[in-house]
Coordinates of C-alpha atoms in Angstrom, one line a residue:
I1 CA -10.0 11.3 -43.1
G2 CA -9.2 10.2 -40.0
L3 CA -8.0 6.6 -41.6
F4 CA -6.1 8.6 -44.3
A5 CA -4.4 10.5 -42.0
R6 CA -3.2 7.6 -39.1
Q7 CA -2.0 6.5 -42.7
A8 CA -0.5 9.3 -43.7
V9 CA 1.8 9.9 -39.5
G10 CA 1.8 6.4 -39.7
V11 CA 3.9 6.7 -43.4
L12 CA 6.2 10.1 -42.0
N13 CA 6.6 8.1 -39.2
G14 CA 8.8 6.2 -40.2
A15 CA 10.3 8.0 -43.5
L16 CA 11.0 10.1 -40.6
D17 CA 12.8 7.4 -38.3
E18 CA 16.8 6.4 -38.6
Q19 CA 16.5 3.2 -38.9
T20 CA 12.8 2.9 -41.0
R21 CA 13.6 5.6 -43.6
N22 CA 14.7 2.7 -46.1
E23 CA 11.9 0.5 -45.7
Y24 CA 10.5 3.2 -47.0
S25 CA 10.3 5.3 -50.9
I26 CA 9.8 8.5 -49.7
N27 CA 13.0 10.5 -49.7
I28 CA 12.7 13.7 -47.1
D29 CA 15.9 15.7 -48.4
S30 CA 14.7 15.5 -51.6
A31 CA 11.9 17.9 -51.0
T32 CA 11.6 21.7 -50.8
S33 CA 11.7 24.2 -48.2
S34 CA 7.6 25.3 -49.3
E35 CA 7.1 21.4 -50.1
I36 CA 7.9 21.0 -46.3
V37 CA 6.2 23.8 -45.3
T38 CA 3.1 22.7 -47.2
L39 CA 3.6 19.9 -45.4
I40 CA 3.6 20.7 -41.8
W41 CA 0.5 23.0 -42.4
A42 CA -2.0 20.8 -43.8
L43 CA -1.1 17.9 -41.5
G44 CA -1.6 21.0 -38.6
E45 CA -5.0 21.3 -40.6
L46 CA -5.8 17.7 -40.4
G47 CA -6.0 17.6 -36.3
V48 CA -1.5 16.2 -36.7
R49 CA -0.1 17.1 -33.3
R50 CA 3.4 17.1 -32.1
S51 CA 3.9 13.7 -30.4
P52 CA 6.0 14.0 -26.5
A53 CA 9.1 12.6 -26.3
E54 CA 8.3 8.9 -24.8
E55 CA 5.3 7.5 -27.2
G56 CA 6.2 4.8 -28.9
K57 CA 5.3 5.0 -32.5
Q58 CA 2.5 2.2 -33.0
L59 CA 0.6 4.9 -30.4
A60 CA 2.5 8.3 -32.4
N61 CA 0.3 6.6 -35.4
K62 CA -3.3 5.8 -33.6
K63 CA -3.2 9.9 -32.1
L64 CA -2.0 11.1 -35.0
H65 CA 1.2 12.7 -33.5
L66 CA 3.8 13.1 -35.5
Q67 CA 7.7 11.8 -34.5
F68 CA 10.3 13.5 -35.3
L69 CA 9.0 17.3 -36.1
D70 CA 12.6 19.1 -35.2
S71 CA 14.3 17.1 -37.9
L72 CA 11.9 17.6 -40.6
L73 CA 12.0 21.5 -39.5
S74 CA 15.1 21.7 -39.9
K75 CA 15.4 20.9 -43.1
V76 CA 13.3 24.7 -43.5
E77 CA 15.0 26.9 -44.8
V78 CA 13.4 30.5 -44.0
E79 CA 15.2 33.2 -46.2
S80 CA 13.8 31.3 -48.5
L81 CA 10.7 32.0 -48.5
N82 CA 7.9 33.6 -49.1
L83 CA 4.9 35.1 -47.4
S84 CA 2.7 33.2 -48.0
A85 CA 4.5 29.9 -46.9
L86 CA 5.7 31.2 -44.1
Q87 CA 2.3 32.4 -42.8
R88 CA 1.6 28.4 -43.6
L89 CA 4.7 27.1 -41.4
I90 CA 3.7 29.9 -38.3
R91 CA 0.0 27.8 -38.7
G92 CA 1.5 24.6 -38.6
M93 CA 3.6 24.5 -36.0
V94 CA 0.8 25.9 -34.2
L95 CA -1.7 24.2 -35.0
M96 CA 0.8 20.6 -33.9
K97 CA 1.0 21.8 -30.7
L98 CA 4.4 24.3 -29.3
S99 CA 7.2 22.9 -27.8
E100 CA 9.9 24.6 -26.2
S101 CA 12.2 24.3 -28.9
D102 CA 9.5 24.9 -31.5
Q103 CA 11.2 29.1 -30.4
T104 CA 13.9 29.3 -31.6
I105 CA 12.4 28.2 -35.4
L106 CA 10.2 30.8 -35.2
L107 CA 11.7 33.7 -34.2
P108 CA 13.8 33.6 -36.9
V109 CA 10.2 32.8 -39.4
L110 CA 8.5 36.4 -37.7
K111 CA 11.7 38.4 -38.0
R112 CA 11.4 36.9 -42.0
V113 CA 8.3 38.2 -42.0
T114 CA 9.2 40.9 -40.8
A115 CA 11.6 42.3 -43.6
L116 CA 7.8 40.8 -46.1
I117 CA 5.4 41.9 -45.2
S118 CA 6.2 45.7 -46.4
E119 CA 6.4 43.7 -50.6
T120 CA 3.1 41.6 -50.0
T121 CA -0.8 43.5 -52.0
S122 CA -3.0 41.3 -51.5
A123 CA -5.3 41.3 -48.2
N124 CA -6.0 38.1 -47.9
V125 CA -2.1 37.2 -47.8
L126 CA -2.0 40.1 -44.4
C127 CA -5.6 38.6 -43.2
S128 CA -4.0 34.7 -42.4
L129 CA -1.1 36.2 -41.4
A130 CA -2.9 38.1 -38.4
E131 CA -5.6 34.6 -37.6
S132 CA -2.0 32.8 -37.8
V133 CA 0.2 34.8 -35.5
G134 CA -2.6 35.2 -33.2
V135 CA -3.2 31.8 -32.9
L136 CA 0.9 31.3 -31.8
K137 CA -0.3 34.8 -29.8
E138 CA -2.9 33.2 -28.0
L139 CA -0.7 30.6 -27.3
E140 CA 2.1 32.3 -25.2
G141 CA -0.9 34.2 -23.7
K142 CA -1.9 30.9 -22.0
K143 CA 1.5 29.5 -21.6
E144 CA 2.3 32.6 -19.7
K145 CA -0.3 32.2 -17.0
Q146 CA -0.2 28.9 -16.7
S147 CA 4.1 30.1 -16.2
H148 CA 2.9 32.4 -13.7
K149 CA 0.3 30.5 -12.0
D150 CA 3.3 27.7 -10.9
A151 CA 4.9 29.8 -9.8
T152 CA 3.3 31.3 -7.3
Q153 CA 1.7 28.2 -6.5
G154 CA 5.5 27.2 -5.6
Q155 CA 6.0 30.7 -4.4
Q156 CA 3.3 29.6 -1.5
S157 CA 4.7 26.9 -1.0
L158 CA 8.4 27.8 -0.9
E159 CA 6.8 30.7 2.3
S160 CA 5.4 27.2 4.1
T161 CA 9.3 25.9 4.1
D162 CA 10.6 28.8 4.6
S163 CA 11.9 27.2 8.2
E164 CA 13.4 23.9 6.5
E165 CA 16.1 25.3 4.1
S166 CA 16.9 27.6 6.7
T167 CA 18.4 24.8 8.1
K168 CA 20.5 23.5 4.6
P169 CA 24.0 25.3 3.2
E170 CA 23.9 28.0 1.6
T171 CA 25.1 27.4 -2.4
N172 CA 26.5 29.9 -4.6
G173 CA 26.0 29.5 -8.3
L174 CA 22.0 29.3 -10.1
D175 CA 20.1 26.3 -10.0
P176 CA 19.8 24.4 -13.6
E177 CA 16.2 24.0 -13.4
E178 CA 16.5 28.4 -12.5
S179 CA 18.4 28.8 -15.1
D180 CA 16.4 26.7 -17.8
E181 CA 13.1 28.4 -16.3
T182 CA 15.5 31.6 -17.4
K183 CA 16.8 31.2 -20.3
E184 CA 12.8 29.5 -21.8
S185 CA 11.2 32.7 -20.8
S186 CA 13.8 35.0 -22.3
Q187 CA 13.1 33.0 -25.5
S188 CA 8.8 33.9 -24.0
I189 CA 9.5 37.3 -24.6
D190 CA 11.8 37.6 -27.3
L191 CA 8.8 36.1 -28.8
S192 CA 5.9 38.3 -28.0
A193 CA 8.3 41.0 -28.6
A194 CA 8.1 39.7 -32.7
S195 CA 4.9 38.9 -32.9
D196 CA 4.0 41.9 -31.7
D197 CA 5.6 43.5 -34.2
V198 CA 4.0 41.8 -36.6
L199 CA 0.8 42.2 -35.9
A200 CA 1.7 45.8 -35.4
L201 CA 2.9 46.5 -39.0
I202 CA -0.4 44.5 -40.6
A203 CA -2.5 46.5 -39.3
K204 CA -0.4 49.8 -40.9
F205 CA -1.1 48.4 -44.1
A206 CA -4.5 47.6 -43.7
K207 CA -5.3 50.5 -43.3
D208 CA -3.7 51.3 -46.2
M209 CA -5.6 48.7 -47.9
S210 CA -9.2 49.7 -45.9
K211 CA -11.0 50.8 -48.7
S212 CA -10.1 47.7 -51.4
M213 CA -10.6 45.4 -49.0
N214 CA -14.0 43.7 -48.5
A215 CA -16.4 43.0 -45.8
E216 CA -15.1 39.0 -45.0
Q217 CA -11.4 40.9 -45.2
I218 CA -11.9 43.9 -42.7
R219 CA -13.8 41.3 -40.3
R220 CA -11.2 38.9 -39.4
L221 CA -9.3 40.7 -39.2
C222 CA -11.4 43.4 -36.2
E223 CA -12.2 39.7 -35.2
V224 CA -7.8 39.1 -34.3
Y225 CA -7.6 42.4 -32.9
S226 CA -11.2 42.4 -31.2
L227 CA -10.5 39.2 -29.5
L228 CA -7.0 38.7 -28.6
P229 CA -6.6 41.7 -28.0
F230 CA -3.9 44.1 -29.7
Q231 CA -3.8 47.7 -30.2
A232 CA -4.3 49.1 -33.7
D233 CA -6.0 52.3 -32.8
E234 CA -5.8 53.4 -36.7
M235 CA -6.4 51.0 -38.1
I236 CA -10.2 50.1 -36.0
N237 CA -10.8 53.8 -36.7
A238 CA -10.6 52.8 -41.0
F239 CA -12.1 50.4 -40.5
A240 CA -14.9 51.4 -38.9
T241 CA -16.2 54.4 -40.4
E242 CA -15.0 52.3 -44.2
A243 CA -17.5 50.2 -43.0
S244 CA -20.9 52.4 -42.2
S245 CA -19.9 54.2 -46.1
R246 CA -21.0 51.1 -47.5
M247 CA -23.9 49.7 -45.4
R248 CA -25.3 53.1 -45.8
V249 CA -24.9 52.3 -49.2
L250 CA -26.5 49.1 -49.6
E251 CA -29.7 51.0 -47.2
D252 CA -30.0 53.1 -50.2
L253 CA -29.3 50.4 -52.8
S254 CA -32.7 48.4 -50.6
R255 CA -34.7 51.3 -51.7
N256 CA -33.8 52.1 -55.0
Q257 CA -34.9 50.4 -57.7
T258 CA -34.8 46.8 -58.8
F259 CA -32.2 45.9 -61.9
D260 CA -34.6 44.6 -63.5
D261 CA -36.7 47.8 -64.0
L262 CA -33.3 49.8 -64.5
L263 CA -32.4 47.4 -66.9
K264 CA -36.7 47.7 -68.6
D265 CA -37.0 52.1 -67.9
T266 CA -33.0 51.4 -69.9
E267 CA -34.5 49.5 -73.0
A268 CA -37.9 51.5 -73.2
K269 CA -35.2 54.7 -73.2
N270 CA -33.4 53.9 -75.3
S271 CA -35.2 52.5 -78.5
A272 CA -37.5 55.8 -77.8
V273 CA -34.3 58.1 -78.6
K274 CA -32.7 55.7 -81.2
A275 CA -37.3 56.4 -82.6
S276 CA -37.1 60.4 -82.3
L277 CA -33.3 60.8 -83.7
F278 CA -32.8 58.0 -86.7
G279 CA -36.3 57.4 -87.6
D280 CA -38.0 58.0 -91.2
S281 CA -36.4 60.9 -92.2
D282 CA -39.3 62.7 -92.0
V283 CA -40.2 62.8 -88.3
S284 CA -35.5 63.0 -88.3
L285 CA -35.6 64.8 -84.8
F286 CA -31.7 64.4 -86.0
D287 CA -32.0 64.8 -89.5
S288 CA -34.2 68.5 -88.9
I289 CA -31.8 69.8 -86.9
R290 CA -28.5 68.8 -89.8
H291 CA -31.1 70.0 -92.5
G292 CA -31.6 73.2 -90.4
F293 CA -27.8 73.7 -89.9
M294 CA -27.2 73.8 -93.6
S295 CA -30.1 75.9 -94.9
L296 CA -29.1 78.8 -92.3
F297 CA -26.0 79.1 -94.5
G298 CA -26.9 77.6 -98.5
S299 CA -30.2 80.2 -98.8
S300 CA -28.3 82.8 -100.9
H301 CA -26.8 81.7 -104.5
E302 CA -23.7 83.9 -103.1
N303 CA -22.8 82.0 -100.5
S304 CA -19.2 82.8 -99.7
E305 CA -15.9 80.1 -99.4
S306 CA -16.0 80.8 -96.0
E307 CA -20.3 79.6 -95.8
K308 CA -19.4 77.2 -97.6
Q309 CA -16.7 75.4 -95.2
V310 CA -18.5 76.6 -92.7
V311 CA -21.5 74.0 -94.1
E312 CA -19.6 71.5 -94.4
D313 CA -17.7 71.5 -90.9
T314 CA -21.2 71.7 -89.2
S315 CA -22.4 68.3 -91.9
S316 CA -18.7 67.6 -91.0
I317 CA -19.4 67.3 -87.5
T318 CA -23.1 66.4 -86.8
E319 CA -21.9 63.3 -88.7
E320 CA -19.5 63.1 -85.8
I321 CA -22.5 62.9 -83.4
A322 CA -25.4 60.7 -84.7
T323 CA -22.1 58.2 -84.5
L324 CA -21.3 58.9 -81.2
I325 CA -25.0 59.5 -79.7
Q326 CA -25.5 56.0 -81.3
D327 CA -22.2 54.1 -80.5
S328 CA -24.0 55.0 -77.3
I329 CA -26.6 53.7 -78.0
A330 CA -26.1 50.4 -79.1
A331 CA -23.4 49.9 -76.2
T332 CA -26.3 50.4 -73.4
S333 CA -28.8 47.7 -75.1
N334 CA -26.3 44.8 -75.2
V335 CA -25.5 45.4 -71.9
T336 CA -29.5 44.6 -71.4
Q337 CA -29.5 41.5 -73.9
H338 CA -26.5 39.9 -72.7
A339 CA -28.4 40.0 -68.3
Q340 CA -31.8 39.0 -70.3
A341 CA -29.3 36.1 -71.6
E342 CA -28.3 35.5 -68.0
E343 CA -31.4 35.2 -66.0
A344 CA -32.6 33.7 -68.8
A345 CA -29.7 30.8 -69.0
L346 CA -29.6 30.5 -66.0
R347 CA -33.1 31.0 -64.4
I348 CA -32.7 33.2 -62.0
S349 CA -33.4 37.1 -61.6
L350 CA -30.1 39.4 -61.1
D351 CA -32.2 41.2 -58.4
D352 CA -31.7 37.8 -56.3
I353 CA -28.0 37.9 -57.2
F354 CA -27.4 41.0 -55.7
R355 CA -29.9 40.7 -52.9
S356 CA -27.9 37.8 -52.3
M357 CA -24.5 39.5 -52.6
Q358 CA -25.7 41.8 -50.6
Q359 CA -27.2 40.8 -47.4
G360 CA -23.7 38.6 -47.2
T361 CA -21.7 41.7 -46.6
S362 CA -24.2 43.5 -44.7
F363 CA -23.9 40.7 -41.9
E364 CA -20.1 41.0 -42.1
L365 CA -19.8 44.4 -42.0
G366 CA -22.2 44.5 -39.4
R367 CA -20.5 41.0 -37.7
A368 CA -17.3 44.1 -38.3
L369 CA -19.2 47.1 -36.9
E370 CA -19.4 44.4 -33.8
L371 CA -16.8 43.1 -32.8
I372 CA -15.2 47.1 -33.3
E373 CA -17.1 48.2 -30.0
N374 CA -16.3 45.4 -28.8
Y375 CA -12.8 46.0 -29.6
R376 CA -13.4 50.4 -27.8
R377 CA -15.2 49.1 -24.8
I378 CA -11.0 47.4 -23.4
E379 CA -8.8 49.1 -21.6
F380 CA -5.0 47.8 -23.0
S381 CA -3.5 49.7 -20.5
T382 CA -5.7 47.1 -17.4
G383 CA -6.5 44.2 -19.9
R384 CA -10.0 44.3 -18.8
R385 CA -13.1 44.9 -21.4
R386 CA -15.6 47.6 -20.4
S387 CA -19.4 46.5 -20.0
R388 CA -21.7 47.5 -22.8
Y389 CA -23.9 48.6 -20.9
D390 CA -23.6 50.9 -16.9
R391 CA -24.6 49.6 -14.6
E392 CA -27.9 51.2 -13.4
R393 CA -28.7 48.6 -16.9
R394 CA -27.1 45.7 -15.4
N395 CA -30.0 46.2 -12.8
D396 CA -32.4 46.4 -14.5
I397 CA -31.6 43.6 -16.9
A398 CA -30.7 40.9 -13.4
K399 CA -34.0 42.0 -12.3
R400 CA -35.4 41.3 -15.2
V401 CA -34.2 37.9 -15.7
L402 CA -34.3 36.4 -11.9
S403 CA -37.9 38.0 -12.1
R404 CA -38.7 35.6 -15.1
L405 CA -36.8 32.6 -13.3
L406 CA -37.9 32.6 -10.2
P407 CA -41.7 32.1 -9.0

């Protein structure tokens, strides 16, 4: 895969370079926006990164660095992309390491997502979008912390040279470097606000879709909002209720009869009902009931027309009931036979299949509940996360650990 990725990057770097593009048969200009987005996403997943401006082509190919990414992004028409394509674009750009210029591209992308997100009915799209925007927000958070750290160090440096600066003449206007930093900071704030809007909308729609989501999708969203963290109390509460309810159902299923036993019991009862109701005419319960009704109204030779009509209607009704019961027995028997045929062909018990699926679902739901508990310990006003143990319990744990480590 590494060799293929390097070769692909080498071809793209050559095809995107105006000086060498004629040497390649690839025409990037003919690609649609969706195809370019898929290319960016695939390159990001392969580990390709944006190339620094001063890096040579040979070194860029060796290090899996893509040059001229800006020219590739300029061909993307954001308004023509659907929600899945927008998600791939965000993830691809984040994986390829964002630069300051990418912020101006991502803002219209996030605004487009905000406009389209109400149209989606796919939980998978919501999960993938939340994960991509979450990674973007996490990256922006790291940049903000680094910028704050650099500003603090710069402030300390300025304070140490105050005496030297006081001797210099005053200048009017803003320093060009300060102006650039202010502009970059403003773009970062706008990008962070747009990311917050998208995450808030995802949480709103995910809350309404919680009952139709599978366990993995619930866990994925809990992971994003708990570990980022991002406040979405209504969604988290809905997920907590749904996950707890499903866990109780799984616990009840583990105590019930196995599927094989249910199939055998169903087959035995079907045979008993069929033999009892529709067996030989001498012993058939259904025939006895029908003859009893007919004899009740047909014993007298002076039956009125109304009584004859009752006999005919009763006979017709009993035949319809018999047909319905026979169809129900046949349908149940078909299900049993189909399940037995599946087991015989697969050479594996359906109970083993169900048990495996239940264990996977139980694991995902358990992980989701842990993430929900982790989320509820977050103090969003301060950004701190409370410990799951009180002070006394922490001290007790520390004593136990130290007593084992120290002689």
